[in-house]
Coordinates of C-alpha atoms and ligand atoms in Angstrom, one line a residue:
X407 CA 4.9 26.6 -13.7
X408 CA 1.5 24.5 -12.1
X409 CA 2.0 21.3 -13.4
X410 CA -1.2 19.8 -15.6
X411 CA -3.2 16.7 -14.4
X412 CA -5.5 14.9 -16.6
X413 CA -9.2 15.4 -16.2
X414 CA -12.2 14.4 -18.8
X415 CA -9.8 14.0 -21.1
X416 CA -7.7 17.1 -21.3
X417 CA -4.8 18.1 -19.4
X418 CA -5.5 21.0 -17.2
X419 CA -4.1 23.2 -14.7
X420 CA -7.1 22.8 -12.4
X421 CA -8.7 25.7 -11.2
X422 CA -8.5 24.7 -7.5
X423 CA -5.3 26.6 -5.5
X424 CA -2.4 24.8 -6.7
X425 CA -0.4 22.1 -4.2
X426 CA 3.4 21.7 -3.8
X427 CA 5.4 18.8 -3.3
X428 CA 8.4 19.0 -1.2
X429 CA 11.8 16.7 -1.7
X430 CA 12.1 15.2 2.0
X431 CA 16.1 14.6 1.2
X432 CA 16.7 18.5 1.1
X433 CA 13.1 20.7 2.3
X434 CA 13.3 22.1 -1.4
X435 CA 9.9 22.5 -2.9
X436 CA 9.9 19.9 -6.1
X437 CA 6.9 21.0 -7.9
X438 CA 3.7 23.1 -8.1
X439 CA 0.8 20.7 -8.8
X440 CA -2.4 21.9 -10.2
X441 CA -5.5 20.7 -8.1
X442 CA -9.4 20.7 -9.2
X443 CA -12.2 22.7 -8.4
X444 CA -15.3 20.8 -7.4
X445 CA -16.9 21.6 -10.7
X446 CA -14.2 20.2 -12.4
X447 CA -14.0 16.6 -9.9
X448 CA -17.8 16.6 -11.3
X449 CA -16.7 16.6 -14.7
X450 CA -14.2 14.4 -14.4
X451 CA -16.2 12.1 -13.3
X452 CA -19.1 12.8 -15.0
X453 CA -16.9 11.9 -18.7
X454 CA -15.6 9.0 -16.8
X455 CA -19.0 7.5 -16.9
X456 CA -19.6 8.5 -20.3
X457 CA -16.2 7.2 -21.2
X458 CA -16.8 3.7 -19.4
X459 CA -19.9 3.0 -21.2
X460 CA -19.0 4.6 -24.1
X461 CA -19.1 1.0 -27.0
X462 CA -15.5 1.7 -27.9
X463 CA -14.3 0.7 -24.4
X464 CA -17.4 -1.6 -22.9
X465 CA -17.6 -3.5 -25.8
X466 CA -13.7 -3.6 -26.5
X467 CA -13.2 -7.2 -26.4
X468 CA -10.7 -8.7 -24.0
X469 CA -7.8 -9.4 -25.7
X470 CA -7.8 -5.9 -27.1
X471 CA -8.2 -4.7 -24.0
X472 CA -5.3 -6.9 -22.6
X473 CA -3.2 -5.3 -25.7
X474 CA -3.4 -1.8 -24.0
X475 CA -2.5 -3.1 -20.9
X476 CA 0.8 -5.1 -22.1
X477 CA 1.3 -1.9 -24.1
X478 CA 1.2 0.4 -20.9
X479 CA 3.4 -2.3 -18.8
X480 CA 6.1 -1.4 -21.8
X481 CA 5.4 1.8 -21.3
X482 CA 5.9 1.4 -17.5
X483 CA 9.3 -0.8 -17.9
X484 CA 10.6 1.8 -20.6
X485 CA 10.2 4.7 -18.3
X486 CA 11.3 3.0 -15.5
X487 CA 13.6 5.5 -14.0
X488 CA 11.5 8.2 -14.6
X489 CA 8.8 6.5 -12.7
X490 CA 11.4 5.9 -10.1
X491 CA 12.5 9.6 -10.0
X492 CA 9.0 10.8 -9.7
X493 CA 8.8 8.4 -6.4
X494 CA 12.0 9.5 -4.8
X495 CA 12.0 13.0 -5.2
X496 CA 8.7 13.2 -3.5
X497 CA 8.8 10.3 -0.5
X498 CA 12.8 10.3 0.3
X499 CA 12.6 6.4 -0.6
X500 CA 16.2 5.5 -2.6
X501 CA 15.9 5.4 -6.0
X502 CA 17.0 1.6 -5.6
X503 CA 13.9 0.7 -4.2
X504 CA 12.0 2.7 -6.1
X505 CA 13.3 1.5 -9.3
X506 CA 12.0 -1.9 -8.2
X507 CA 8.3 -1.2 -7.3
X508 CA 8.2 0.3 -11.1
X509 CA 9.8 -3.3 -12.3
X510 CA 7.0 -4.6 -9.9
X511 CA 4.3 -2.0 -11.4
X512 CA 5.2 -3.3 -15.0
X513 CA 4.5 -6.8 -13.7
X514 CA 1.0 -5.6 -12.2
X515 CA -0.1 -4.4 -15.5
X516 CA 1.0 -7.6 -17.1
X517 CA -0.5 -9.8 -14.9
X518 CA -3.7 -8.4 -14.8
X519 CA -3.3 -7.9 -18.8
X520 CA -3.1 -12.0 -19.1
X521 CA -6.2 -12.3 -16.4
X522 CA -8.4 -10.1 -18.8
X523 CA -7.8 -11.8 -21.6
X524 CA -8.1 -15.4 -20.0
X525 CA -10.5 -15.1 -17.0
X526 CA -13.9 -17.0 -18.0
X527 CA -17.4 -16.6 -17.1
X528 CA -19.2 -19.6 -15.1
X529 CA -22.4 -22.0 -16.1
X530 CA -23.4 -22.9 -12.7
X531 CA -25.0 -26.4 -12.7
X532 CA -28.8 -26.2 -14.0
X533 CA -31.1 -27.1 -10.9
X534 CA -34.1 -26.9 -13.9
X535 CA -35.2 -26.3 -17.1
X536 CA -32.7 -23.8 -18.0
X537 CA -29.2 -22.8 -18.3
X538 CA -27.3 -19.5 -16.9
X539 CA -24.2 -18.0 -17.6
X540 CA -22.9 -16.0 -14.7
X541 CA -21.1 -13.1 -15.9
X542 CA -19.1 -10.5 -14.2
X543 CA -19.8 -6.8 -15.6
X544 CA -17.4 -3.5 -14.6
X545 CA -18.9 -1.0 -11.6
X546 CA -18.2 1.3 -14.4
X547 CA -16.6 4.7 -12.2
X548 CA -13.9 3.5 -10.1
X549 CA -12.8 6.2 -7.3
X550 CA -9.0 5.1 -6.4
X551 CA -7.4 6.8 -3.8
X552 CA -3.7 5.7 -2.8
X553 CA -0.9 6.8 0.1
X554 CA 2.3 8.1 -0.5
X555 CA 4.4 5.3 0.5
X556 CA 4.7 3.6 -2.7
X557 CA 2.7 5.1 -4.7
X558 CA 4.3 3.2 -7.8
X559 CA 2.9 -0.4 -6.6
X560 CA -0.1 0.7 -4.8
X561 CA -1.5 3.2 -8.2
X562 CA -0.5 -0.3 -10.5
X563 CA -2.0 -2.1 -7.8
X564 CA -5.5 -0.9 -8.4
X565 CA -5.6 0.3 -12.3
X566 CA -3.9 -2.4 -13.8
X567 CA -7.4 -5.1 -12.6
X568 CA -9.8 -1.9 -12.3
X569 CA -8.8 -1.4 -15.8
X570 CA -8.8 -5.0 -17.0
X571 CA -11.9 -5.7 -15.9
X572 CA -13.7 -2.8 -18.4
X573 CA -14.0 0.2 -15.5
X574 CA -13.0 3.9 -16.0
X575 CA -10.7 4.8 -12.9
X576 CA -10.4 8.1 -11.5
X577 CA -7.6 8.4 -9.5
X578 CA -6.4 10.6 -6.5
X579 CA -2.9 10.2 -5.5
X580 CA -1.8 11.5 -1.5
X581 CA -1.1 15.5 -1.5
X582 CA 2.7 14.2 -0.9
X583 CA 3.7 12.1 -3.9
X584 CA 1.4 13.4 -7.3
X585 CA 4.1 12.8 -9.8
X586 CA 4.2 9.2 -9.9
X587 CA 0.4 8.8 -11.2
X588 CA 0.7 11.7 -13.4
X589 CA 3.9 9.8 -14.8
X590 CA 2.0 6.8 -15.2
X591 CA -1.1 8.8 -16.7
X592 CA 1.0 9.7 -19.6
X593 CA 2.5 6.2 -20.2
X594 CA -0.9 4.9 -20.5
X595 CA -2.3 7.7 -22.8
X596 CA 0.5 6.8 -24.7
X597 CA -0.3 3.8 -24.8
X598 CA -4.2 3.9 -26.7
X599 CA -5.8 4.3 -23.5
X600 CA -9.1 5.6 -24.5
X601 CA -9.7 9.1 -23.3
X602 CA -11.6 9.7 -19.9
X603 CA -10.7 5.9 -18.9
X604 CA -8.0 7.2 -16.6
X605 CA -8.3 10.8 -14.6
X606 CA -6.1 11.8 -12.1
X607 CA -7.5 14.3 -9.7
X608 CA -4.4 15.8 -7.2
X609 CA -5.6 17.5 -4.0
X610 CA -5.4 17.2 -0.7
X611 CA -7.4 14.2 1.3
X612 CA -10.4 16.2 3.0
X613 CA -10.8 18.1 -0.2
X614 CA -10.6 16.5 -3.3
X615 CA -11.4 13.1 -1.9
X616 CA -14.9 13.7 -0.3
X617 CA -15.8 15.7 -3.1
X618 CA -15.1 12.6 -5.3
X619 CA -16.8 9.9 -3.4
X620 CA -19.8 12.3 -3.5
X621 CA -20.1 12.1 -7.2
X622 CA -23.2 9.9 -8.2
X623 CA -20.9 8.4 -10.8
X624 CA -19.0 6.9 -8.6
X625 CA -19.9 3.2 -8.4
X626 CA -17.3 1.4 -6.2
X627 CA -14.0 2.8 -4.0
X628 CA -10.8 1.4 -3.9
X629 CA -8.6 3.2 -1.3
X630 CA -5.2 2.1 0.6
X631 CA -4.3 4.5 3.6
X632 CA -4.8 4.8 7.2
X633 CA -7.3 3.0 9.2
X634 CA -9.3 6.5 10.8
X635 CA -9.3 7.8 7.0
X636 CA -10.7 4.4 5.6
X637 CA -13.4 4.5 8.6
X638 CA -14.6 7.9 7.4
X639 CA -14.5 6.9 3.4
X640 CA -16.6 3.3 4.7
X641 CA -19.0 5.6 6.4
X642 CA -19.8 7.7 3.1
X643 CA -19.4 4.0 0.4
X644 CA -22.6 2.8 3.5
X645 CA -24.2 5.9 2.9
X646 CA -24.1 5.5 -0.9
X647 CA -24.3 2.1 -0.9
X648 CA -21.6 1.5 -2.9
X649 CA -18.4 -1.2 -2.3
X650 CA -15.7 -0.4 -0.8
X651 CA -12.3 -2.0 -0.2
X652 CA -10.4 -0.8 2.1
X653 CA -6.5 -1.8 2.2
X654 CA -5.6 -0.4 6.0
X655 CA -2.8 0.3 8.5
X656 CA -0.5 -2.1 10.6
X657 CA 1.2 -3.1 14.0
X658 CA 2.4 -6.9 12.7
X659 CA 3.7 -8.9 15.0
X660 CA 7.6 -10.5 14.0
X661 CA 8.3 -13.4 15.7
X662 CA 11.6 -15.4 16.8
X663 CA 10.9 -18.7 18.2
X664 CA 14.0 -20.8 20.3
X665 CA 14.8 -23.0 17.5
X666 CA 15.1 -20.2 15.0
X667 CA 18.0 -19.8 12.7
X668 CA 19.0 -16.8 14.9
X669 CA 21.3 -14.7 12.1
X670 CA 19.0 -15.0 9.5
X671 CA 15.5 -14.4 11.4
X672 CA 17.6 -11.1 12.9
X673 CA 18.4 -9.8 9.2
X674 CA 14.3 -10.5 8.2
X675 CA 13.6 -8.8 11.2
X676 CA 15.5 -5.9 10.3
X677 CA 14.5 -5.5 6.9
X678 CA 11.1 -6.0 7.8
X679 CA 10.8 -2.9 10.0
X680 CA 13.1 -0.6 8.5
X681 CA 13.2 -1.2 4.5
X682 CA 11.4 1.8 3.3
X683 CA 12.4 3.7 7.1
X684 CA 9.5 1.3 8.5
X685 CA 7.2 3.4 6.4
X686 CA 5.1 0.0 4.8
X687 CA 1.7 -1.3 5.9
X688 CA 3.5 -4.5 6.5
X689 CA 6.4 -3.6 8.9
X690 CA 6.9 -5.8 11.3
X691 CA 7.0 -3.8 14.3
X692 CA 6.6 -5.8 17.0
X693 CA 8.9 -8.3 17.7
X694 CA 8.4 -11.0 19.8
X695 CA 11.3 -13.0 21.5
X696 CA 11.7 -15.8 24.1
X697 CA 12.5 -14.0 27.2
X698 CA 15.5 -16.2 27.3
X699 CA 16.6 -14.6 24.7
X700 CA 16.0 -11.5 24.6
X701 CA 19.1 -9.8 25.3
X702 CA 21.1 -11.8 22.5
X703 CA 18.7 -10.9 20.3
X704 CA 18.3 -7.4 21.1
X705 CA 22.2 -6.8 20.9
X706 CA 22.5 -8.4 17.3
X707 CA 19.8 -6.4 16.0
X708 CA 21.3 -3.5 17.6
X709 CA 24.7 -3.9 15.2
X710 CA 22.9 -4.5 12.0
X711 CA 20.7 -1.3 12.7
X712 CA 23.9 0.3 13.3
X713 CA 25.1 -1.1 10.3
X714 CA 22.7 1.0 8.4
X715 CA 23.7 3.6 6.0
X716 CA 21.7 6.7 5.8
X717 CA 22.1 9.1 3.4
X718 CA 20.7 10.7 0.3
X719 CA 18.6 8.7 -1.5
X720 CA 20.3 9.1 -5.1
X721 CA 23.2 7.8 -3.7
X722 CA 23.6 3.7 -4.8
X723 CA 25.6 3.3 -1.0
X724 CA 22.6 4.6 0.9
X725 CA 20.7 2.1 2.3
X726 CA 17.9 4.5 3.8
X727 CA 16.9 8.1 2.9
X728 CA 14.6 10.4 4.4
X729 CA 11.2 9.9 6.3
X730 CA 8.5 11.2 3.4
X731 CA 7.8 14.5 5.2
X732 CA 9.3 16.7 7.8
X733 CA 5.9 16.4 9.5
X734 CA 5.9 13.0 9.4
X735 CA 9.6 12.7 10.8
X736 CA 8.3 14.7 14.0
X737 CA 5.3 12.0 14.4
X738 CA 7.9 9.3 13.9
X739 CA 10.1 11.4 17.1
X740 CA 6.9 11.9 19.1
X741 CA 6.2 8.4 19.1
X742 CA 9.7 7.8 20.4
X743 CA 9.7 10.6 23.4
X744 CA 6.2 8.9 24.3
X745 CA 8.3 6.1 24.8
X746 CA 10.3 7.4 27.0
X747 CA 7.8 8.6 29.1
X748 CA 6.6 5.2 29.4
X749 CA 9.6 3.8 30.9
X750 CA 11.2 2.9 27.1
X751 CA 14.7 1.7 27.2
X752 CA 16.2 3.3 23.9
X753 CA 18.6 0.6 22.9
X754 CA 20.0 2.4 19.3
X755 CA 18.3 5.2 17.3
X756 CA 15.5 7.7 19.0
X757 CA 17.2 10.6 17.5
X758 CA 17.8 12.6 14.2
X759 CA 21.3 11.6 12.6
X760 CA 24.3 14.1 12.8
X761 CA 26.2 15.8 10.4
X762 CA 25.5 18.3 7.8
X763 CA 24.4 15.7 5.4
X764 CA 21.3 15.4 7.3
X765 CA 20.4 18.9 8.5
X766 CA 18.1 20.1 6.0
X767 CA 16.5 16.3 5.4
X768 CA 13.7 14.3 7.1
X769 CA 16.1 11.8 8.1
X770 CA 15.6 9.4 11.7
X771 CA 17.9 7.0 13.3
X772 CA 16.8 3.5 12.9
X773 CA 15.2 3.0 16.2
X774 CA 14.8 -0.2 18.6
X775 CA 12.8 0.3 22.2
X776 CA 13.0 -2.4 24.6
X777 CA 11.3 -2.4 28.3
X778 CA 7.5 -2.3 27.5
X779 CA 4.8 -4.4 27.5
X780 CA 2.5 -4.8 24.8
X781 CA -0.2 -2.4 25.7
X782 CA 2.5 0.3 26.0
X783 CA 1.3 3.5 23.1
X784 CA 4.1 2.3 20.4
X785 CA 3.3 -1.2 20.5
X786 CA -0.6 -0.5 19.8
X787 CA -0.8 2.5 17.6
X788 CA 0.9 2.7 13.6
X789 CA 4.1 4.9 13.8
X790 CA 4.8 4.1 10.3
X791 CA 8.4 4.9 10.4
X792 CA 11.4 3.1 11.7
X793 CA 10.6 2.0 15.0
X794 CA 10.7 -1.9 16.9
X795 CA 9.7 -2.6 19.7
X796 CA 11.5 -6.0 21.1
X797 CA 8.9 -7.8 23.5
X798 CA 9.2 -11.2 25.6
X799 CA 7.4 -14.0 25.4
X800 CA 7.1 -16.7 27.9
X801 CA 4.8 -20.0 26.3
X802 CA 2.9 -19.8 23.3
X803 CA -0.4 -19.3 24.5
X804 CA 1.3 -16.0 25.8
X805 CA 3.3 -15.4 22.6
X806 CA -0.4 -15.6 20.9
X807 CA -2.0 -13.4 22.9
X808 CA 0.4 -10.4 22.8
X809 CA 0.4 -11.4 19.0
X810 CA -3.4 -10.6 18.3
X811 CA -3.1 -7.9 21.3
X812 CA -4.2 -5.4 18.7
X813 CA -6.6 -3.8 16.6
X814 CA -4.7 -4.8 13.5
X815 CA -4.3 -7.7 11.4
X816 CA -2.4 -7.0 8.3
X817 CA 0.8 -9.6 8.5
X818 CA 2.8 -11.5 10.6
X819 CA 6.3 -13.3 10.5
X820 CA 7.5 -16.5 12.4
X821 CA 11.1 -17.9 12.4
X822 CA 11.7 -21.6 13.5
X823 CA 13.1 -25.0 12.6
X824 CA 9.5 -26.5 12.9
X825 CA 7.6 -26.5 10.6
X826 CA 4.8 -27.9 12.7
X827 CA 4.8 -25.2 14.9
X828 CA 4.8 -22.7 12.5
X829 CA 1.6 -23.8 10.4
X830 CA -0.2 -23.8 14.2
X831 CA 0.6 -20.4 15.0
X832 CA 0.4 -19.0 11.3
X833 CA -3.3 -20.2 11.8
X834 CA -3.7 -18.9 15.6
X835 CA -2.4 -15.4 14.6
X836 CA -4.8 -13.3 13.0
X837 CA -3.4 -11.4 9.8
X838 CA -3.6 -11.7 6.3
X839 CA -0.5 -12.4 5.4
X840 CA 1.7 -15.1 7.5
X841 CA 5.7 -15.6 6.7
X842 CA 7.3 -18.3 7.6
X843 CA 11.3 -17.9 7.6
X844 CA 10.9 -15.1 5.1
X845 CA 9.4 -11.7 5.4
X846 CA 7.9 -9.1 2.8
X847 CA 7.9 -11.5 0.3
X848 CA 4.8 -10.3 -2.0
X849 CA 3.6 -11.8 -5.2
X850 CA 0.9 -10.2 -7.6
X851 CA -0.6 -13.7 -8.0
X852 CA -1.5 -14.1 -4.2
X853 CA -4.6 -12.6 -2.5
X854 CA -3.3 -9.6 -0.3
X855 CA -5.5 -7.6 2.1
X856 CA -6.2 -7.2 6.0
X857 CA -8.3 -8.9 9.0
X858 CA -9.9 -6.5 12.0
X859 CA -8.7 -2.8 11.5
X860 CA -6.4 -3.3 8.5
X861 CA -9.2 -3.5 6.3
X862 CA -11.9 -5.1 4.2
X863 CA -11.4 -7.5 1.0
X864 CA -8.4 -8.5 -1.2
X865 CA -6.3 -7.2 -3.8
X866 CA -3.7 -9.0 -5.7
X867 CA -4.5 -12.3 -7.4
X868 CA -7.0 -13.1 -10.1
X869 CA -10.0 -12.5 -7.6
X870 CA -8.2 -8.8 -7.3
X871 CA -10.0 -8.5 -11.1
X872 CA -13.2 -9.6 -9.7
X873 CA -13.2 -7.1 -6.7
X874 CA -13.6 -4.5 -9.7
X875 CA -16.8 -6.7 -11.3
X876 CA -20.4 -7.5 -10.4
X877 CA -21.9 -10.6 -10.9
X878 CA -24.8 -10.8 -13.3
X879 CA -26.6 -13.9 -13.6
X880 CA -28.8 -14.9 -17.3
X881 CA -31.3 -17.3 -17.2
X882 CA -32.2 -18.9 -20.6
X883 CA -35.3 -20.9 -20.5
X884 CA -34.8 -24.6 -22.6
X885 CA -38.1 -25.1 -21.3
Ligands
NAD1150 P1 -3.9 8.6 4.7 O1 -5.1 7.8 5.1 O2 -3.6 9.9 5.4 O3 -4.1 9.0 3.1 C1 -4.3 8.1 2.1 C2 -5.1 8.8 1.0 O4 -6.3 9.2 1.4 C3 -4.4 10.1 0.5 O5 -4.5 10.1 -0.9 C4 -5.2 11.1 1.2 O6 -5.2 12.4 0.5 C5 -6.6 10.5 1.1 N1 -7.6 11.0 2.1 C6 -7.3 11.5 3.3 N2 -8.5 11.9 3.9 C7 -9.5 11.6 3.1 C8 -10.9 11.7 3.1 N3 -11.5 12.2 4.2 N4 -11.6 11.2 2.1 C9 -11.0 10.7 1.0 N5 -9.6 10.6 0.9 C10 -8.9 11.0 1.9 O7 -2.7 7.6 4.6 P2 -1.2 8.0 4.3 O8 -0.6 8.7 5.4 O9 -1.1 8.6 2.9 O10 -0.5 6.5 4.2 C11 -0.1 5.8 5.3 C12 -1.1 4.8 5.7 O11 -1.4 3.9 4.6 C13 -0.6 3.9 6.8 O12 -1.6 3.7 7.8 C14 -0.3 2.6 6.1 O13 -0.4 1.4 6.9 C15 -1.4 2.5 5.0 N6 -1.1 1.6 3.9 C16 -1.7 0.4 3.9 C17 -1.4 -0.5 2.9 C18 -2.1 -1.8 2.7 O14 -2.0 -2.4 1.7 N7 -2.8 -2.3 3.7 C19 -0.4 -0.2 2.0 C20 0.3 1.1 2.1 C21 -0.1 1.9 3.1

């Protein structure tokens, strides 16, 4: 049975040749997924815009509009394990983790649902004989295009302000993990979304999604995924002249100064790369250590990624499933044999687990690499999987420079006693995020996004509602 996807307000099959998802833990195909035509990505977004200006949702005032979206972070909490089922199945992630980035997805929805109804226009001063209200108006079509990494957060992440602040969303979800934003599609139909506010196009990436940005509807894009596929979607929102922002891949440098609390910066460290099987925009990947240090340091990390339990992701003792995609888990071992030609030294990991458990799964061993330098292929390029890199450091000026030794600049994280120290390098390191004995720690009220290649403007925060809204500036003549 081709599963339905909702599109100008219907739910239909889609007349393009259906897509299947695979479950990562096993190889079994999950589900057959219905995918549009390009006549049919026209009319979705065509009724998107006629949705969006349509007086029942423009005009809807903004505490109505925050009642829906309270209603659909309910919805969200209610149906949190199915939410969290439609993730796992489809990216190998445990169902733990997945059941928290619906918790966190609730909390999206019901932090942007208290902006709406509280965020306030602006009177600038009067330089005259006049007064102006500066008031910030919807793009009205919103293209969102999202990863399969956590699809849960990153779908919330962008509907929940693109919503709130009056725009129509049309949304395509990655080719690997479709379920979660049809899920969420139904929680927010149930939940008085107006009709044609929310479409959800599946398809494949050099499909559906050009075919989308290419609509004249189409106002502003909103995409999180790699940096060469945000590059070619920048190229065509220049073309159009439309906004675009861009939330981008990551090499992040992790940090252990001398002073550190050595234990606990070891356990961030190893959270930080492998949580999620390293497969998060903000893994710290490279780790930086005083040369002094190194080997101490590379042996304790070694036990706790030993310590690691793999296994299938239902299971509440696993502590890591599967990579998302058989494909992907050959990139991931790629990486690893380039490595190797490089002169790696493989201190745990580098391999597939053994035992029958694993034989049919994407699984890979959590993986440290000593023995390269910074400009070695891993330490430069995103493997996106569970891979670290240990490298020395000698000074800071030489622990700075490896740091920014990259075309990235999503996050960073620095262990030490000083607290002096750590505020200098958090603003010598260039990232958008800096973490300071703590790592991954994300709040919805806090302005997320990336410097160089990791990508343009910030989500999160109430400024992530504006990112959805143009300015419009009245002048009213007292004159
Ligand atoms: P991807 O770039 O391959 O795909 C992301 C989305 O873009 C998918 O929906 C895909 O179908 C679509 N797409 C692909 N080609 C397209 C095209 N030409 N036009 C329009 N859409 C297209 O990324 P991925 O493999 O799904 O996700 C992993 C990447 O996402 C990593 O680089 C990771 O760092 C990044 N990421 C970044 C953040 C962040 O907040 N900065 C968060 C999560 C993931």
């Amino acid at each position: 049975m081709v599963v339905t996807f909702p599109s100008s307000g219907q739910w239909i099959p889609g007349s393009g040749a259906p897509l299947q998802t695979t479950n990562p833990a096993n190889g079994e195909v999950h589900a057959e997924i219905g995918t549009p035509s390009n006549e049919e990505v026209a009319s979705a977004c065509a009724f998107a815009a006629m949705s969006a200006a349509s007086i029942a949702w423009r005009d809807m005032k903004p505490h109505k509009r925050a009642d829906i979206l309270y209603r659909i972070a309910d919805g969200v909490g209610k149906s949190a394990d199915n939410l969290a089922r439609a993730q796992m199945i489809e990216n190998g992630k445990t169902f733990k983790e997945c059941r928290l980035q619906a918790a966190s997805a609730a909390a999206t929805f019901r932090y942007f649902a208290a902006a709406c109804e509280t965020m306030e226009a602006a009177v600038p001063p009067s330089r005259g004989d006049y007064v102006t209200v500066t008031t910030f108006e919807p793009y009205g079509v919103v293209a969102a295009i999202t990863p399969w990494n956590s699809p849960l957060t990153m779908e919330a992440q962008k509907l929940a302000p693109a919503l709130a602040a009056g725009n129509a969303v049309v949304l395509k979800p990655s080719e690997i993990t479709t379920l979660p934003a049809l899920t969420l599609a139904r929680i927010c139909e149930e939940a008085g979304l107006p009709s044609g506010i929310l479409s959800v196009l599946p398809g494949f990436g050099h499909d559906v999604g050009p075919a989308l940005l290419e609509q004249p509807q189409v106002r502003m894009v909103t995409f999180t995924g790699g940096t060469e596929t945000g590059r070619t979607i920048a190229q065509t929102a220049a073309r159009r002249l439309i906004p675009a922002a861009l939330e981008l891949g990551g090499k992040s440098p992790h940090i252990i100064l001398e002073d550190a609390d050595i234990a606990a910066a070891c356990d961030g460290v190893v959270d930080g790369i492998f949580e999620g099987m390293g497969q998060s925009c903000v893994a710290g990947s490279r780790l930086f250590v005083p040369r002094a240090r190194h080997d101490e340091i590379v042996d304790l990390l070694v036990t706790k990624a030993e310590a690691i339990r793999l296994g299938q992701p239902t299971e509440p003792t696993t502590d890591l499933g599967p990579l998302s995609s058989h494909l992907h888990r050959d990139k991931v071992s790629q990486y690893v044999d380039q490595a190797r030609k490089e002169g790696a030294n493989i201190a745990t990991g580098g391999s597939r687990p053994s035992g029958s458990e694993f034989d049919r799964g994407a699984f890979y061993r959590p993986t440290i690499i000593t023995g390269l330098t910074n400009k070695a292929r891993v330490c430069q390029e995103e493997i996106f999987g569970p891979v670290l890199c240990v490298l020395p450091f000698d000074d800071e000026q030489d622990l700075v420079e490896q740091a920014n030794d990259t075309a990235f600049g999503l996050a960073c994280g620095i262990w030490t006693a000083d607290y002096r120290r750590a505020w200098r390098l958090a603003r010598a390191i260039d990232a958008g995020t800096v973490w300071i004995n703590t790592y991954k720690q994300l709040s919805i009220a806090v302005p997320f996004g990336g410097f160089k290649d990791s990508g343009i403007g910030r989500e999160k925060g109430l400024s992530g509602m504006r990112l959805y809204q143009q300015a419009k500036s009245i002048y009213l003549s007292m004159d």
